[in-house]
């Protein structure tokens, strides 16, 4: 990461990365398919941390309330871990190859988001409505994390993580309309407090004249 930050991705060689990691170049390429993928484990940690928090969302609690307590930027948060992740996230703004890695990781996480949201909404995870909600959640997470990374460029204060969670929760409330509680087993969607239909084709049609 230090080499990428100082030299840029294109100017950093595999030999330099291997030397900095204390391994041979052959060993490096055995574990990583490209230079850019060397930072993938760091970026994966923050996406997985959100997936873990989402999977543990209790059925009787609002998502934002749950995230305020359970979500951390990395699974085992420490100041050094968070700073390392945010440093890579900042690099993705100006390094297209790293940006591609970041976007792909979020795309891979989206089916998990759809699975959890679909259960909460009482709809199949592959339905259009659920997939749109999952994509919206994904975008809110990515943009909020990008914003946090740059806000913390000069260092992470004691309340920085709390502010990040607050801003993420605000973004999720804006883009999502998911029921606070999961529908009871066998309850119809209309009775569960699930997301109301918003598309014109979902609304009841008025009777035709003379009908």
mmCIF file of C-alpha atoms in Angstrom, residues 8-189:
data_model
loop_
_atom_site.group_PDB
_atom_site.id
_atom_site.type_symbol
_atom_site.label_atom_id
_atom_site.label_comp_id
_atom_site.label_asym_id
_atom_site.label_seq_id
_atom_site.Cartn_x
_atom_site.Cartn_y
_atom_site.Cartn_z
ATOM 1 C CA UNK A 8 1.080 5.027 -8.015
ATOM 2 C CA UNK A 9 -0.069 1.616 -9.185
ATOM 3 C CA UNK A 10 1.324 1.751 -12.722
ATOM 4 C CA UNK A 11 4.822 2.757 -11.531
ATOM 5 C CA UNK A 12 4.992 0.011 -8.896
ATOM 6 C CA UNK A 13 6.413 -3.320 -10.022
ATOM 7 C CA UNK A 14 5.642 -6.787 -8.761
ATOM 8 C CA UNK A 15 9.278 -7.106 -7.773
ATOM 9 C CA UNK A 16 8.997 -4.039 -5.531
ATOM 10 C CA UNK A 17 5.816 -5.357 -3.917
ATOM 11 C CA UNK A 18 7.404 -8.748 -3.266
ATOM 12 C CA UNK A 19 10.501 -7.148 -1.779
ATOM 13 C CA UNK A 20 8.419 -4.942 0.537
ATOM 14 C CA UNK A 21 6.404 -7.995 1.637
ATOM 15 C CA UNK A 22 9.517 -10.059 2.233
ATOM 16 C CA UNK A 23 8.613 -12.798 -0.254
ATOM 17 C CA UNK A 24 9.814 -13.853 -3.675
ATOM 18 C CA UNK A 25 8.069 -12.511 -6.749
ATOM 19 C CA UNK A 26 7.056 -16.050 -7.650
ATOM 20 C CA UNK A 27 5.358 -16.437 -4.271
ATOM 21 C CA UNK A 28 3.600 -13.095 -4.720
ATOM 22 C CA UNK A 29 2.033 -14.158 -8.012
ATOM 23 C CA UNK A 30 1.048 -17.484 -6.516
ATOM 24 C CA UNK A 31 -1.330 -15.682 -4.154
ATOM 25 C CA UNK A 32 -2.275 -12.600 -6.164
ATOM 26 C CA UNK A 33 -3.360 -12.490 -9.788
ATOM 27 C CA UNK A 34 -2.356 -8.832 -10.282
ATOM 28 C CA UNK A 35 -0.732 -5.890 -8.509
ATOM 29 C CA UNK A 36 -4.120 -4.379 -7.775
ATOM 30 C CA UNK A 37 -5.430 -7.542 -6.141
ATOM 31 C CA UNK A 38 -2.768 -7.187 -3.438
ATOM 32 C CA UNK A 39 -5.026 -4.662 -1.673
ATOM 33 C CA UNK A 40 -8.166 -6.754 -2.145
ATOM 34 C CA UNK A 41 -7.924 -8.429 1.304
ATOM 35 C CA UNK A 42 -7.993 -5.013 2.996
ATOM 36 C CA UNK A 43 -10.982 -3.791 1.010
ATOM 37 C CA UNK A 44 -12.752 -7.123 1.466
ATOM 38 C CA UNK A 45 -12.628 -6.703 5.236
ATOM 39 C CA UNK A 46 -14.845 -3.625 5.264
ATOM 40 C CA UNK A 47 -17.412 -5.116 2.857
ATOM 41 C CA UNK A 48 -17.515 -8.335 4.895
ATOM 42 C CA UNK A 49 -17.971 -6.368 8.125
ATOM 43 C CA UNK A 50 -21.159 -4.816 6.739
ATOM 44 C CA UNK A 51 -22.391 -8.178 5.435
ATOM 45 C CA UNK A 52 -21.864 -9.730 8.881
ATOM 46 C CA UNK A 53 -23.784 -6.903 10.569
ATOM 47 C CA UNK A 54 -26.611 -7.205 8.036
ATOM 48 C CA UNK A 55 -26.910 -10.974 8.523
ATOM 49 C CA UNK A 56 -27.261 -10.487 12.299
ATOM 50 C CA UNK A 57 -30.077 -7.903 11.935
ATOM 51 C CA UNK A 58 -32.754 -8.929 14.487
ATOM 52 C CA UNK A 59 -36.315 -9.166 13.146
ATOM 53 C CA UNK A 60 -37.691 -6.750 15.773
ATOM 54 C CA UNK A 61 -35.193 -3.916 15.313
ATOM 55 C CA UNK A 62 -34.730 -1.138 12.784
ATOM 56 C CA UNK A 63 -31.715 -1.620 10.550
ATOM 57 C CA UNK A 64 -30.183 1.751 11.427
ATOM 58 C CA UNK A 65 -30.519 1.058 15.164
ATOM 59 C CA UNK A 66 -28.840 -2.302 14.671
ATOM 60 C CA UNK A 67 -25.979 -0.846 12.624
ATOM 61 C CA UNK A 68 -25.361 1.857 15.226
ATOM 62 C CA UNK A 69 -24.484 -0.890 17.686
ATOM 63 C CA UNK A 70 -23.108 -3.756 15.621
ATOM 64 C CA UNK A 71 -21.420 -2.324 12.532
ATOM 65 C CA UNK A 72 -17.719 -1.539 12.491
ATOM 66 C CA UNK A 73 -15.598 -0.770 9.456
ATOM 67 C CA UNK A 74 -13.539 -3.944 9.904
ATOM 68 C CA UNK A 75 -14.481 -7.243 11.613
ATOM 69 C CA UNK A 76 -11.882 -6.783 14.381
ATOM 70 C CA UNK A 77 -11.649 -3.007 14.582
ATOM 71 C CA UNK A 78 -8.501 -1.261 15.664
ATOM 72 C CA UNK A 79 -7.229 2.176 14.796
ATOM 73 C CA UNK A 80 -4.454 0.770 12.596
ATOM 74 C CA UNK A 81 -6.850 -1.569 10.763
ATOM 75 C CA UNK A 82 -9.314 1.230 10.055
ATOM 76 C CA UNK A 83 -6.600 3.634 8.919
ATOM 77 C CA UNK A 84 -5.156 0.996 6.569
ATOM 78 C CA UNK A 85 -8.546 0.331 4.988
ATOM 79 C CA UNK A 86 -9.348 4.024 4.589
ATOM 80 C CA UNK A 87 -5.939 4.689 3.021
ATOM 81 C CA UNK A 88 -6.708 2.132 0.303
ATOM 82 C CA UNK A 89 -10.208 3.530 -0.203
ATOM 83 C CA UNK A 90 -8.691 6.985 -0.782
ATOM 84 C CA UNK A 91 -6.352 5.524 -3.399
ATOM 85 C CA UNK A 92 -9.321 4.169 -5.353
ATOM 86 C CA UNK A 93 -10.382 7.706 -6.293
ATOM 87 C CA UNK A 94 -7.353 8.358 -8.518
ATOM 88 C CA UNK A 95 -6.278 4.818 -9.403
ATOM 89 C CA UNK A 96 -8.733 3.260 -11.899
ATOM 90 C CA UNK A 97 -7.378 -0.256 -11.381
ATOM 91 C CA UNK A 98 -7.909 -0.062 -7.629
ATOM 92 C CA UNK A 99 -11.319 1.507 -8.191
ATOM 93 C CA UNK A 100 -12.276 -1.485 -10.297
ATOM 94 C CA UNK A 101 -11.325 -3.840 -7.454
ATOM 95 C CA UNK A 102 -13.404 -1.780 -4.998
ATOM 96 C CA UNK A 103 -16.460 -1.794 -7.279
ATOM 97 C CA UNK A 104 -16.209 -5.521 -7.989
ATOM 98 C CA UNK A 105 -16.094 -6.326 -4.259
ATOM 99 C CA UNK A 106 -19.272 -4.329 -3.721
ATOM 100 C CA UNK A 107 -20.943 -6.035 -6.671
ATOM 101 C CA UNK A 108 -20.112 -9.449 -5.195
ATOM 102 C CA UNK A 109 -21.688 -8.425 -1.878
ATOM 103 C CA UNK A 110 -24.992 -7.377 -3.423
ATOM 104 C CA UNK A 111 -26.606 -10.862 -3.495
ATOM 105 C CA UNK A 112 -26.147 -11.041 0.293
ATOM 106 C CA UNK A 113 -27.868 -7.676 0.669
ATOM 107 C CA UNK A 114 -30.721 -8.902 -1.549
ATOM 108 C CA UNK A 115 -31.082 -12.117 0.434
ATOM 109 C CA UNK A 116 -31.476 -10.266 3.752
ATOM 110 C CA UNK A 117 -33.719 -7.535 2.334
ATOM 111 C CA UNK A 118 -35.877 -10.040 0.490
ATOM 112 C CA UNK A 119 -36.569 -11.934 3.695
ATOM 113 C CA UNK A 120 -37.401 -8.689 5.485
ATOM 114 C CA UNK A 121 -39.693 -7.524 2.662
ATOM 115 C CA UNK A 122 -41.385 -10.876 2.147
ATOM 116 C CA UNK A 123 -40.212 -11.066 -1.464
ATOM 117 C CA UNK A 124 -37.828 -13.315 -3.438
ATOM 118 C CA UNK A 125 -34.253 -11.984 -3.378
ATOM 119 C CA UNK A 126 -34.148 -11.957 -7.184
ATOM 120 C CA UNK A 127 -37.277 -9.808 -7.543
ATOM 121 C CA UNK A 128 -36.781 -6.428 -9.168
ATOM 122 C CA UNK A 129 -37.892 -4.464 -6.112
ATOM 123 C CA UNK A 130 -35.490 -6.291 -3.786
ATOM 124 C CA UNK A 131 -32.598 -6.003 -6.216
ATOM 125 C CA UNK A 132 -33.163 -2.252 -6.535
ATOM 126 C CA UNK A 133 -33.167 -1.919 -2.747
ATOM 127 C CA UNK A 134 -29.982 -4.006 -2.519
ATOM 128 C CA UNK A 135 -28.284 -1.864 -5.155
ATOM 129 C CA UNK A 136 -29.367 1.287 -3.317
ATOM 130 C CA UNK A 137 -27.985 -0.070 -0.049
ATOM 131 C CA UNK A 138 -24.746 -0.981 -1.782
ATOM 132 C CA UNK A 139 -24.357 2.501 -3.242
ATOM 133 C CA UNK A 140 -25.090 4.157 0.103
ATOM 134 C CA UNK A 141 -22.461 1.991 1.809
ATOM 135 C CA UNK A 142 -19.808 2.648 -0.828
ATOM 136 C CA UNK A 143 -20.367 6.398 -1.048
ATOM 137 C CA UNK A 144 -20.523 6.807 2.737
ATOM 138 C CA UNK A 145 -17.277 4.853 3.088
ATOM 139 C CA UNK A 146 -15.599 6.926 0.370
ATOM 140 C CA UNK A 147 -16.714 10.080 2.151
ATOM 141 C CA UNK A 148 -15.471 8.804 5.519
ATOM 142 C CA UNK A 149 -12.088 7.904 4.021
ATOM 143 C CA UNK A 150 -11.497 11.454 2.834
ATOM 144 C CA UNK A 151 -12.911 13.037 5.985
ATOM 145 C CA UNK A 152 -10.387 10.984 7.968
ATOM 146 C CA UNK A 153 -7.423 11.752 5.718
ATOM 147 C CA UNK A 154 -5.741 13.765 8.483
ATOM 148 C CA UNK A 155 -6.413 11.146 11.140
ATOM 149 C CA UNK A 156 -9.276 9.414 12.911
ATOM 150 C CA UNK A 157 -10.663 11.205 15.946
ATOM 151 C CA UNK A 158 -12.338 9.407 18.869
ATOM 152 C CA UNK A 159 -15.844 10.038 17.494
ATOM 153 C CA UNK A 160 -15.075 9.497 13.808
ATOM 154 C CA UNK A 161 -16.597 6.010 13.636
ATOM 155 C CA UNK A 162 -19.780 7.213 15.345
ATOM 156 C CA UNK A 163 -20.146 10.019 12.795
ATOM 157 C CA UNK A 164 -19.576 7.550 9.966
ATOM 158 C CA UNK A 165 -22.316 5.258 11.277
ATOM 159 C CA UNK A 166 -24.671 8.209 11.680
ATOM 160 C CA UNK A 167 -24.089 9.359 8.109
ATOM 161 C CA UNK A 168 -24.458 5.838 6.754
ATOM 162 C CA UNK A 169 -27.704 5.374 8.699
ATOM 163 C CA UNK A 170 -29.009 8.675 7.342
ATOM 164 C CA UNK A 171 -28.160 7.611 3.790
ATOM 165 C CA UNK A 172 -29.855 4.234 4.252
ATOM 166 C CA UNK A 173 -33.005 5.861 5.615
ATOM 167 C CA UNK A 174 -33.048 8.043 2.507
ATOM 168 C CA UNK A 175 -32.708 5.258 -0.057
ATOM 169 C CA UNK A 176 -34.523 2.392 1.673
ATOM 170 C CA UNK A 177 -38.078 1.868 2.775
ATOM 171 C CA UNK A 178 -37.831 -1.507 4.447
ATOM 172 C CA UNK A 179 -40.206 -2.625 7.211
ATOM 173 C CA UNK A 180 -38.824 -2.206 10.714
ATOM 174 C CA UNK A 181 -39.783 -5.774 11.583
ATOM 175 C CA UNK A 182 -39.774 -8.924 9.539
ATOM 176 C CA UNK A 183 -43.232 -10.211 8.527
ATOM 177 C CA UNK A 184 -44.583 -13.126 10.514
ATOM 178 C CA UNK A 185 -44.328 -16.478 8.821
ATOM 179 C CA UNK A 186 -47.170 -16.916 6.360
ATOM 180 C CA UNK A 187 -48.318 -13.316 6.589
ATOM 181 C CA UNK A 188 -49.203 -11.688 3.326
ATOM 182 C CA UNK A 189 -47.012 -8.863 2.149
#
